[in-house]
Each structure stands twice: as C-alpha cells, then as structure tokens.
C-alpha cells in the first residue's frame, strides 16, 4: 500500500493550495479516504474525509476546504481556500477500510484509518 501526498508548500494567508494524494496497492473504491493534519506540538486531527457515506469536514475547515476523489486515477484531492495561519501543518492522506462504520457519514477519527502517507508540509505566511 502506498499513499503519496503532493502539493504542499508556502502560501500567503488568504491564498489557496490544492493537495493531491496518489493511492496504490489496495482496492481504491473499497476505502474511504481522508486528510489529516498535525501542527507542531499538537495532535493529529481529521480535516476531511470522503467515502460511500458522503463527506466529512471538521468545523475549522468547513466552507473553506473541499475534498474530492477520482476513482479512475486513484487520487484524492484537498482544495484549500482562504488559508489561515492556523492551517499550517503537515497534511497526511489516509485510507480507511471502515467505510460504513458510522451510520451517517464516512470515518473521520484517526483510529478508523488503516494506511497513511508520509505527509506534505503546508506553511502559511503573512
């Protein structure tokens, strides 16, 4: 299994970035996909996820970030708009085999995800 993130970098506050995650080594359609982030000194937190049960967004990014997936390309994307200083973190792509764990919505907790990428750094400047 491989999850490879790309698209991170330095962006000014208020700007946009699009993260990508290339997935391989598992049946992509059988898994929900998610994006997590971890800032220095903080726990890894779920940002967004997508699966057969729909999409999930954390309150901190709702309305600004959009998660999407391309089954043909086995890719997952995170479009991040109106970036804030507090969005700066290492962003991780993750895959969950527990698509139907929740009655409503895709998995979103760290413990519900099975595979992880290495992460891509997002830095937000003034």
mmCIF file of N, CA and C in Angstrom:
data_model
loop_
_atom_site.group_PDB
_atom_site.id
_atom_site.type_symbol
_atom_site.label_atom_id
_atom_site.label_comp_id
_atom_site.label_asym_id
_atom_site.label_seq_id
_atom_site.Cartn_x
_atom_site.Cartn_y
_atom_site.Cartn_z
ATOM 1 N N UNK A 1 0.848 -1.193 0.000
ATOM 2 C CA UNK A 1 0.000 0.000 0.000
ATOM 3 C C UNK A 1 0.882 1.240 0.000
ATOM 4 N N UNK A 2 0.516 2.166 -0.838
ATOM 5 C CA UNK A 2 1.250 3.424 -0.880
ATOM 6 C C UNK A 2 0.297 4.596 -1.033
ATOM 7 N N UNK A 3 0.518 5.603 -0.208
ATOM 8 C CA UNK A 3 -0.194 6.868 -0.320
ATOM 9 C C UNK A 3 0.861 7.958 -0.409
ATOM 10 N N UNK A 4 0.851 8.703 -1.498
ATOM 11 C CA UNK A 4 1.890 9.706 -1.712
ATOM 12 C C UNK A 4 1.242 11.066 -1.900
ATOM 13 N N UNK A 5 1.520 11.946 -0.933
ATOM 14 C CA UNK A 5 0.956 13.293 -0.988
ATOM 15 C C UNK A 5 1.857 14.235 -1.779
ATOM 16 N N UNK A 6 1.253 15.240 -2.343
ATOM 17 C CA UNK A 6 1.998 16.289 -3.029
ATOM 18 C C UNK A 6 1.156 17.561 -3.006
ATOM 19 N N UNK A 7 1.806 18.681 -3.349
ATOM 20 C CA UNK A 7 1.073 19.933 -3.455
ATOM 21 C C UNK A 7 1.250 20.895 -2.300
ATOM 22 N N UNK A 8 1.928 20.450 -1.258
ATOM 23 C CA UNK A 8 2.170 21.351 -0.146
ATOM 24 C C UNK A 8 3.157 22.447 -0.523
ATOM 25 N N UNK A 9 3.287 23.427 0.355
ATOM 26 C CA UNK A 9 4.225 24.499 0.089
ATOM 27 C C UNK A 9 3.924 25.720 0.922
ATOM 28 N N UNK A 10 4.489 26.827 0.500
ATOM 29 C CA UNK A 10 4.317 28.100 1.198
ATOM 30 C C UNK A 10 3.255 28.923 0.487
ATOM 31 N N UNK A 11 2.325 29.440 1.252
ATOM 32 C CA UNK A 11 1.237 30.228 0.687
ATOM 33 C C UNK A 11 0.929 31.377 1.632
ATOM 34 N N UNK A 12 0.516 32.484 1.076
ATOM 35 C CA UNK A 12 0.139 33.626 1.910
ATOM 36 C C UNK A 12 -1.235 33.392 2.520
ATOM 37 N N UNK A 13 -1.435 33.976 3.665
ATOM 38 C CA UNK A 13 -2.749 33.911 4.296
ATOM 39 C C UNK A 13 -3.790 34.457 3.330
ATOM 40 N N UNK A 14 -4.900 33.742 3.243
ATOM 41 C CA UNK A 14 -5.946 34.113 2.294
ATOM 42 C C UNK A 14 -5.822 33.424 0.958
ATOM 43 N N UNK A 15 -4.696 32.784 0.735
ATOM 44 C CA UNK A 15 -4.453 32.109 -0.530
ATOM 45 C C UNK A 15 -5.012 30.706 -0.567
ATOM 46 N N UNK A 16 -4.673 29.994 -1.647
ATOM 47 C CA UNK A 16 -5.205 28.651 -1.867
ATOM 48 C C UNK A 16 -4.087 27.669 -2.202
ATOM 49 N N UNK A 17 -4.321 26.425 -1.879
ATOM 50 C CA UNK A 17 -3.441 25.320 -2.256
ATOM 51 C C UNK A 17 -4.310 24.118 -2.545
ATOM 52 N N UNK A 18 -3.820 23.262 -3.420
ATOM 53 C CA UNK A 18 -4.513 22.008 -3.695
ATOM 54 C C UNK A 18 -3.555 20.869 -3.415
ATOM 55 N N UNK A 19 -3.913 20.046 -2.451
ATOM 56 C CA UNK A 19 -3.120 18.864 -2.134
ATOM 57 C C UNK A 19 -3.644 17.679 -2.933
ATOM 58 N N UNK A 20 -2.717 16.808 -3.308
ATOM 59 C CA UNK A 20 -3.074 15.591 -4.034
ATOM 60 C C UNK A 20 -2.506 14.389 -3.305
ATOM 61 N N UNK A 21 -3.175 13.272 -3.467
ATOM 62 C CA UNK A 21 -2.710 12.017 -2.868
ATOM 63 C C UNK A 21 -2.902 10.907 -3.895
ATOM 64 N N UNK A 22 -1.813 10.260 -4.254
ATOM 65 C CA UNK A 22 -1.857 9.141 -5.188
ATOM 66 C C UNK A 22 -1.878 7.841 -4.405
ATOM 67 N N UNK A 23 -2.872 7.016 -4.661
ATOM 68 C CA UNK A 23 -3.048 5.775 -3.914
ATOM 69 C C UNK A 23 -2.721 4.567 -4.790
ATOM 70 N N UNK A 24 -2.120 3.566 -4.183
ATOM 71 C CA UNK A 24 -1.839 2.331 -4.905
ATOM 72 C C UNK A 24 -1.713 1.181 -3.921
ATOM 73 N N UNK A 25 -1.887 -0.038 -4.434
ATOM 74 C CA UNK A 25 -1.678 -1.215 -3.610
ATOM 75 C C UNK A 25 -2.899 -1.723 -2.877
ATOM 76 N N UNK A 26 -4.055 -1.122 -3.108
ATOM 77 C CA UNK A 26 -5.292 -1.606 -2.499
ATOM 78 C C UNK A 26 -6.445 -1.252 -3.416
ATOM 79 N N UNK A 27 -7.598 -1.851 -3.140
ATOM 80 C CA UNK A 27 -8.773 -1.592 -3.980
ATOM 81 C C UNK A 27 -9.347 -0.242 -3.575
ATOM 82 N N UNK A 28 -9.045 0.746 -4.357
ATOM 83 C CA UNK A 28 -9.336 2.131 -4.002
ATOM 84 C C UNK A 28 -10.809 2.349 -3.656
ATOM 85 N N UNK A 29 -11.703 1.773 -4.445
ATOM 86 C CA UNK A 29 -13.130 2.008 -4.247
ATOM 87 C C UNK A 29 -13.674 1.402 -2.968
ATOM 88 N N UNK A 30 -12.934 0.491 -2.358
ATOM 89 C CA UNK A 30 -13.380 -0.153 -1.127
ATOM 90 C C UNK A 30 -13.041 0.657 0.113
ATOM 91 N N UNK A 31 -12.308 1.737 -0.075
ATOM 92 C CA UNK A 31 -11.816 2.505 1.059
ATOM 93 C C UNK A 31 -12.341 3.932 1.052
ATOM 94 N N UNK A 32 -12.654 4.400 2.231
ATOM 95 C CA UNK A 32 -12.855 5.835 2.413
ATOM 96 C C UNK A 32 -11.479 6.479 2.504
ATOM 97 N N UNK A 33 -11.402 7.725 2.093
ATOM 98 C CA UNK A 33 -10.137 8.443 2.109
ATOM 99 C C UNK A 33 -10.266 9.699 2.951
ATOM 100 N N UNK A 34 -9.183 10.073 3.577
ATOM 101 C CA UNK A 34 -9.238 11.245 4.431
ATOM 102 C C UNK A 34 -7.961 12.050 4.408
ATOM 103 N N UNK A 35 -8.087 13.261 4.881
ATOM 104 C CA UNK A 35 -6.939 14.141 5.085
ATOM 105 C C UNK A 35 -6.886 14.515 6.567
ATOM 106 N N UNK A 36 -5.709 14.392 7.116
ATOM 107 C CA UNK A 36 -5.452 14.782 8.493
ATOM 108 C C UNK A 36 -4.331 15.808 8.486
ATOM 109 N N UNK A 37 -4.167 16.490 9.604
ATOM 110 C CA UNK A 37 -3.046 17.426 9.708
ATOM 111 C C UNK A 37 -2.503 17.416 11.131
ATOM 112 N N UNK A 38 -1.233 17.768 11.217
ATOM 113 C CA UNK A 38 -0.590 17.817 12.523
ATOM 114 C C UNK A 38 0.353 19.000 12.558
ATOM 115 N N UNK A 39 0.067 19.912 13.469
ATOM 116 C CA UNK A 39 0.924 21.075 13.684
ATOM 117 C C UNK A 39 1.893 20.748 14.809
ATOM 118 N N UNK A 40 3.022 21.436 14.893
ATOM 119 C CA UNK A 40 4.000 21.165 15.951
ATOM 120 C C UNK A 40 3.373 21.255 17.337
ATOM 121 N N UNK A 41 3.595 20.235 18.136
ATOM 122 C CA UNK A 41 3.096 20.233 19.493
ATOM 123 C C UNK A 41 1.626 19.901 19.634
ATOM 124 N N UNK A 42 0.982 19.573 18.530
ATOM 125 C CA UNK A 42 -0.446 19.263 18.578
ATOM 126 C C UNK A 42 -0.702 17.850 18.082
ATOM 127 N N UNK A 43 -1.857 17.333 18.437
ATOM 128 C CA UNK A 43 -2.238 16.011 17.975
ATOM 129 C C UNK A 43 -2.683 16.063 16.509
ATOM 130 N N UNK A 44 -2.576 14.919 15.875
ATOM 131 C CA UNK A 44 -3.048 14.820 14.503
ATOM 132 C C UNK A 44 -4.572 14.882 14.512
ATOM 133 N N UNK A 45 -5.126 15.722 13.677
ATOM 134 C CA UNK A 45 -6.566 15.911 13.658
ATOM 135 C C UNK A 45 -7.145 15.661 12.264
ATOM 136 N N UNK A 46 -8.351 15.145 12.252
ATOM 137 C CA UNK A 46 -9.030 14.922 10.981
ATOM 138 C C UNK A 46 -9.508 16.231 10.396
ATOM 139 N N UNK A 47 -9.283 16.401 9.105
ATOM 140 C CA UNK A 47 -9.671 17.616 8.407
ATOM 141 C C UNK A 47 -10.880 17.356 7.521
ATOM 142 N N UNK A 48 -10.799 16.307 6.728
ATOM 143 C CA UNK A 48 -11.880 15.982 5.801
ATOM 144 C C UNK A 48 -11.766 14.516 5.407
ATOM 145 N N UNK A 49 -12.892 13.927 5.070
ATOM 146 C CA UNK A 49 -12.876 12.560 4.577
ATOM 147 C C UNK A 49 -14.012 12.363 3.580
ATOM 148 N N UNK A 50 -13.876 11.308 2.782
ATOM 149 C CA UNK A 50 -14.851 11.057 1.720
ATOM 150 C C UNK A 50 -14.974 9.558 1.499
ATOM 151 N N UNK A 51 -16.210 9.123 1.292
ATOM 152 C CA UNK A 51 -16.449 7.708 1.040
ATOM 153 C C UNK A 51 -17.863 7.488 0.546
ATOM 154 N N UNK A 52 -18.283 6.247 0.544
ATOM 155 C CA UNK A 52 -19.637 5.930 0.084
ATOM 156 C C UNK A 52 -20.712 6.604 0.932
ATOM 157 N N UNK A 53 -20.365 6.914 2.164
ATOM 158 C CA UNK A 53 -21.339 7.526 3.075
ATOM 159 C C UNK A 53 -21.307 9.055 3.027
ATOM 160 N N UNK A 54 -20.580 9.600 2.048
ATOM 161 C CA UNK A 54 -20.566 11.044 1.889
ATOM 162 C C UNK A 54 -19.252 11.672 2.271
ATOM 163 N N UNK A 55 -19.333 12.905 2.711
ATOM 164 C CA UNK A 55 -18.127 13.642 3.082
ATOM 165 C C UNK A 55 -18.244 14.166 4.510
ATOM 166 N N UNK A 56 -17.076 14.403 5.071
ATOM 167 C CA UNK A 56 -16.985 14.973 6.415
ATOM 168 C C UNK A 56 -15.970 16.102 6.379
ATOM 169 N N UNK A 57 -16.263 17.162 7.112
ATOM 170 C CA UNK A 57 -15.306 18.258 7.293
ATOM 171 C C UNK A 57 -15.286 18.650 8.760
ATOM 172 N N UNK A 58 -14.112 18.940 9.257
ATOM 173 C CA UNK A 58 -14.037 19.462 10.612
ATOM 174 C C UNK A 58 -14.601 20.877 10.609
ATOM 175 N N UNK A 59 -15.047 21.311 11.744
ATOM 176 C CA UNK A 59 -15.637 22.651 11.846
ATOM 177 C C UNK A 59 -14.643 23.734 11.437
ATOM 178 N N UNK A 60 -13.368 23.495 11.702
ATOM 179 C CA UNK A 60 -12.359 24.516 11.439
ATOM 180 C C UNK A 60 -12.121 24.767 9.953
ATOM 181 N N UNK A 61 -12.518 23.823 9.096
ATOM 182 C CA UNK A 61 -12.265 23.991 7.660
ATOM 183 C C UNK A 61 -13.532 24.018 6.828
ATOM 184 N N UNK A 62 -14.644 23.763 7.461
ATOM 185 C CA UNK A 62 -15.915 23.712 6.719
ATOM 186 C C UNK A 62 -16.154 25.034 5.983
ATOM 187 N N UNK A 63 -16.496 24.920 4.718
ATOM 188 C CA UNK A 63 -16.737 26.105 3.912
ATOM 189 C C UNK A 63 -15.503 26.641 3.209
ATOM 190 N N UNK A 64 -14.326 26.177 3.614
ATOM 191 C CA UNK A 64 -13.077 26.643 3.002
ATOM 192 C C UNK A 64 -12.349 25.527 2.248
ATOM 193 N N UNK A 65 -12.450 24.309 2.736
ATOM 194 C CA UNK A 65 -11.765 23.169 2.133
ATOM 195 C C UNK A 65 -12.780 22.273 1.444
ATOM 196 N N UNK A 66 -12.322 21.623 0.374
ATOM 197 C CA UNK A 66 -13.153 20.668 -0.347
ATOM 198 C C UNK A 66 -12.348 19.416 -0.653
ATOM 199 N N UNK A 67 -12.888 18.280 -0.244
ATOM 200 C CA UNK A 67 -12.239 17.006 -0.548
ATOM 201 C C UNK A 67 -12.931 16.378 -1.748
ATOM 202 N N UNK A 68 -12.142 15.735 -2.594
ATOM 203 C CA UNK A 68 -12.711 15.043 -3.750
ATOM 204 C C UNK A 68 -11.819 13.850 -4.083
ATOM 205 N N UNK A 69 -12.358 12.946 -4.892
ATOM 206 C CA UNK A 69 -11.576 11.783 -5.287
ATOM 207 C C UNK A 69 -11.882 11.432 -6.733
ATOM 208 N N UNK A 70 -10.895 10.865 -7.379
ATOM 209 C CA UNK A 70 -11.031 10.411 -8.770
ATOM 210 C C UNK A 70 -10.747 8.911 -8.764
ATOM 211 N N UNK A 71 -11.797 8.138 -8.909
ATOM 212 C CA UNK A 71 -11.632 6.681 -8.829
ATOM 213 C C UNK A 71 -10.784 6.140 -9.979
ATOM 214 N N UNK A 72 -10.936 6.711 -11.153
ATOM 215 C CA UNK A 72 -10.184 6.224 -12.311
ATOM 216 C C UNK A 72 -8.687 6.431 -12.120
ATOM 217 N N UNK A 73 -8.318 7.553 -11.526
ATOM 218 C CA UNK A 73 -6.908 7.867 -11.328
ATOM 219 C C UNK A 73 -6.398 7.426 -9.960
ATOM 220 N N UNK A 74 -7.288 6.984 -9.097
ATOM 221 C CA UNK A 74 -6.928 6.605 -7.723
ATOM 222 C C UNK A 74 -6.246 7.769 -7.015
ATOM 223 N N UNK A 75 -6.895 8.892 -7.084
ATOM 224 C CA UNK A 75 -6.371 10.115 -6.497
ATOM 225 C C UNK A 75 -7.388 10.716 -5.534
ATOM 226 N N UNK A 76 -6.872 11.380 -4.549
ATOM 227 C CA UNK A 76 -7.690 12.150 -3.612
ATOM 228 C C UNK A 76 -7.108 13.557 -3.568
ATOM 229 N N UNK A 77 -8.001 14.536 -3.481
ATOM 230 C CA UNK A 77 -7.569 15.922 -3.502
ATOM 231 C C UNK A 77 -8.145 16.672 -2.301
ATOM 232 N N UNK A 78 -7.425 17.693 -1.899
ATOM 233 C CA UNK A 78 -7.933 18.602 -0.888
ATOM 234 C C UNK A 78 -7.694 20.022 -1.391
ATOM 235 N N UNK A 79 -8.759 20.671 -1.804
ATOM 236 C CA UNK A 79 -8.683 22.050 -2.219
ATOM 237 C C UNK A 79 -8.839 22.927 -0.991
ATOM 238 N N UNK A 80 -7.835 23.747 -0.735
ATOM 239 C CA UNK A 80 -7.834 24.578 0.470
ATOM 240 C C UNK A 80 -7.864 26.046 0.058
ATOM 241 N N UNK A 81 -8.917 26.715 0.426
ATOM 242 C CA UNK A 81 -9.077 28.137 0.102
ATOM 243 C C UNK A 81 -9.094 28.974 1.379
ATOM 244 N N UNK A 82 -8.893 30.262 1.217
ATOM 245 C CA UNK A 82 -8.920 31.195 2.354
ATOM 246 C C UNK A 82 -8.070 30.685 3.505
ATOM 247 N N UNK A 83 -6.850 30.309 3.192
ATOM 248 C CA UNK A 83 -5.973 29.700 4.200
ATOM 249 C C UNK A 83 -5.642 30.679 5.311
ATOM 250 N N UNK A 84 -5.588 30.138 6.509
ATOM 251 C CA UNK A 84 -5.294 30.911 7.708
ATOM 252 C C UNK A 84 -3.978 30.423 8.301
ATOM 253 N N UNK A 85 -3.414 31.226 9.190
ATOM 254 C CA UNK A 85 -2.164 30.835 9.854
ATOM 255 C C UNK A 85 -2.334 29.501 10.565
ATOM 256 N N UNK A 86 -3.491 29.300 11.151
ATOM 257 C CA UNK A 86 -3.715 28.072 11.921
ATOM 258 C C UNK A 86 -3.883 26.834 11.052
ATOM 259 N N UNK A 87 -3.922 27.016 9.739
ATOM 260 C CA UNK A 87 -3.974 25.855 8.842
ATOM 261 C C UNK A 87 -2.587 25.267 8.586
ATOM 262 N N UNK A 88 -1.557 25.959 8.991
ATOM 263 C CA UNK A 88 -0.196 25.471 8.767
ATOM 264 C C UNK A 88 0.042 24.185 9.541
ATOM 265 N N UNK A 89 0.506 23.168 8.843
ATOM 266 C CA UNK A 89 0.718 21.857 9.456
ATOM 267 C C UNK A 89 1.284 20.912 8.405
ATOM 268 N N UNK A 90 1.634 19.729 8.850
ATOM 269 C CA UNK A 90 1.906 18.641 7.916
ATOM 270 C C UNK A 90 0.574 17.954 7.643
ATOM 271 N N UNK A 91 0.255 17.813 6.377
ATOM 272 C CA UNK A 91 -1.010 17.204 5.973
ATOM 273 C C UNK A 91 -0.768 15.776 5.506
ATOM 274 N N UNK A 92 -1.582 14.870 6.031
ATOM 275 C CA UNK A 92 -1.444 13.452 5.732
ATOM 276 C C UNK A 92 -2.689 12.928 5.017
ATOM 277 N N UNK A 93 -2.455 12.105 4.036
ATOM 278 C CA UNK A 93 -3.520 11.370 3.361
ATOM 279 C C UNK A 93 -3.657 10.022 4.051
ATOM 280 N N UNK A 94 -4.889 9.532 4.173
ATOM 281 C CA UNK A 94 -5.108 8.266 4.856
ATOM 282 C C UNK A 94 -6.255 7.499 4.199
ATOM 283 N N UNK A 95 -6.215 6.181 4.366
ATOM 284 C CA UNK A 95 -7.240 5.311 3.799
ATOM 285 C C UNK A 95 -7.876 4.473 4.899
ATOM 286 N N UNK A 96 -9.187 4.353 4.842
ATOM 287 C CA UNK A 96 -9.922 3.599 5.858
ATOM 288 C C UNK A 96 -10.753 2.499 5.218
ATOM 289 N N UNK A 97 -10.605 1.283 5.759
ATOM 290 C CA UNK A 97 -11.421 0.165 5.297
ATOM 291 C C UNK A 97 -12.773 0.125 6.000
ATOM 292 N N UNK A 98 -13.035 1.068 6.881
ATOM 293 C CA UNK A 98 -14.287 1.080 7.652
ATOM 294 C C UNK A 98 -15.255 2.101 7.070
ATOM 295 N N UNK A 99 -15.583 1.923 5.804
ATOM 296 C CA UNK A 99 -16.436 2.907 5.120
ATOM 297 C C UNK A 99 -17.779 3.078 5.805
ATOM 298 N N UNK A 100 -18.305 1.992 6.380
ATOM 299 C CA UNK A 100 -19.674 2.025 6.885
ATOM 300 C C UNK A 100 -19.716 1.965 8.401
ATOM 301 N N UNK A 101 -18.626 2.390 9.023
ATOM 302 C CA UNK A 101 -18.541 2.333 10.475
ATOM 303 C C UNK A 101 -19.580 3.234 11.134
ATOM 304 N N UNK A 102 -19.768 4.390 10.562
ATOM 305 C CA UNK A 102 -20.737 5.339 11.115
ATOM 306 C C UNK A 102 -22.054 5.240 10.357
ATOM 307 N N UNK A 103 -23.132 5.416 11.082
ATOM 308 C CA UNK A 103 -24.447 5.333 10.455
ATOM 309 C C UNK A 103 -24.625 6.459 9.428
ATOM 310 N N UNK A 104 -24.001 7.572 9.721
ATOM 311 C CA UNK A 104 -24.096 8.708 8.797
ATOM 312 C C UNK A 104 -22.717 9.273 8.575
ATOM 313 N N UNK A 105 -22.276 9.275 7.339
ATOM 314 C CA UNK A 105 -21.005 9.887 7.037
ATOM 315 C C UNK A 105 -19.843 8.912 7.027
ATOM 316 N N UNK A 106 -18.727 9.326 6.464
ATOM 317 C CA UNK A 106 -17.543 8.473 6.372
ATOM 318 C C UNK A 106 -16.771 8.468 7.682
ATOM 319 N N UNK A 107 -15.802 7.592 7.819
ATOM 320 C CA UNK A 107 -14.938 7.627 9.000
ATOM 321 C C UNK A 107 -14.191 8.949 9.055
ATOM 322 N N UNK A 108 -13.854 9.377 10.277
ATOM 323 C CA UNK A 108 -13.155 10.654 10.421
ATOM 324 C C UNK A 108 -12.161 10.662 11.580
ATOM 325 N N UNK A 109 -12.178 9.621 12.398
ATOM 326 C CA UNK A 109 -11.242 9.564 13.521
ATOM 327 C C UNK A 109 -9.942 8.904 13.083
ATOM 328 N N UNK A 110 -8.873 9.299 13.662
ATOM 329 C CA UNK A 110 -7.562 8.749 13.327
ATOM 330 C C UNK A 110 -7.560 7.232 13.467
ATOM 331 N N UNK A 111 -8.174 6.718 14.513
ATOM 332 C CA UNK A 111 -8.164 5.280 14.781
ATOM 333 C C UNK A 111 -8.929 4.484 13.730
ATOM 334 N N UNK A 112 -9.725 5.145 12.910
ATOM 335 C CA UNK A 112 -10.547 4.451 11.912
ATOM 336 C C UNK A 112 -9.824 4.303 10.575
ATOM 337 N N UNK A 113 -8.622 4.818 10.500
ATOM 338 C CA UNK A 113 -7.868 4.771 9.251
ATOM 339 C C UNK A 113 -6.721 3.773 9.344
ATOM 340 N N UNK A 114 -6.518 3.043 8.252
ATOM 341 C CA UNK A 114 -5.587 1.923 8.246
ATOM 342 C C UNK A 114 -4.220 2.255 7.650
ATOM 343 N N UNK A 115 -4.229 3.075 6.622
ATOM 344 C CA UNK A 115 -2.983 3.365 5.908
ATOM 345 C C UNK A 115 -2.751 4.873 5.864
ATOM 346 N N UNK A 116 -1.467 5.239 5.893
ATOM 347 C CA UNK A 116 -1.099 6.642 5.971
ATOM 348 C C UNK A 116 0.016 6.960 4.994
ATOM 349 N N UNK A 117 -0.030 8.194 4.482
ATOM 350 C CA UNK A 117 1.085 8.688 3.688
ATOM 351 C C UNK A 117 2.132 9.320 4.583
ATOM 352 N N UNK A 118 3.175 9.837 3.957
ATOM 353 C CA UNK A 118 4.291 10.426 4.686
ATOM 354 C C UNK A 118 4.057 11.885 5.046
ATOM 355 N N UNK A 119 3.112 12.506 4.406
ATOM 356 C CA UNK A 119 2.777 13.884 4.738
ATOM 357 C C UNK A 119 3.400 14.901 3.804
ATOM 358 N N UNK A 120 2.761 16.054 3.736
ATOM 359 C CA UNK A 120 3.280 17.172 2.953
ATOM 360 C C UNK A 120 3.075 18.445 3.768
ATOM 361 N N UNK A 121 4.080 19.270 3.798
ATOM 362 C CA UNK A 121 4.073 20.457 4.652
ATOM 363 C C UNK A 121 3.312 21.597 3.993
ATOM 364 N N UNK A 122 2.459 22.225 4.774
ATOM 365 C CA UNK A 122 1.780 23.449 4.347
ATOM 366 C C UNK A 122 2.182 24.561 5.311
ATOM 367 N N UNK A 123 2.731 25.617 4.763
ATOM 368 C CA UNK A 123 3.151 26.757 5.563
ATOM 369 C C UNK A 123 2.375 27.981 5.098
ATOM 370 N N UNK A 124 1.827 28.716 6.050
ATOM 371 C CA UNK A 124 1.034 29.903 5.730
ATOM 372 C C UNK A 124 1.759 31.134 6.265
ATOM 373 N N UNK A 125 2.023 32.080 5.403
ATOM 374 C CA UNK A 125 2.772 33.274 5.784
ATOM 375 C C UNK A 125 1.889 34.520 5.697
ATOM 376 N N UNK A 126 2.388 35.577 6.302
ATOM 377 C CA UNK A 126 1.640 36.841 6.262
ATOM 378 C C UNK A 126 1.949 37.621 4.996
#
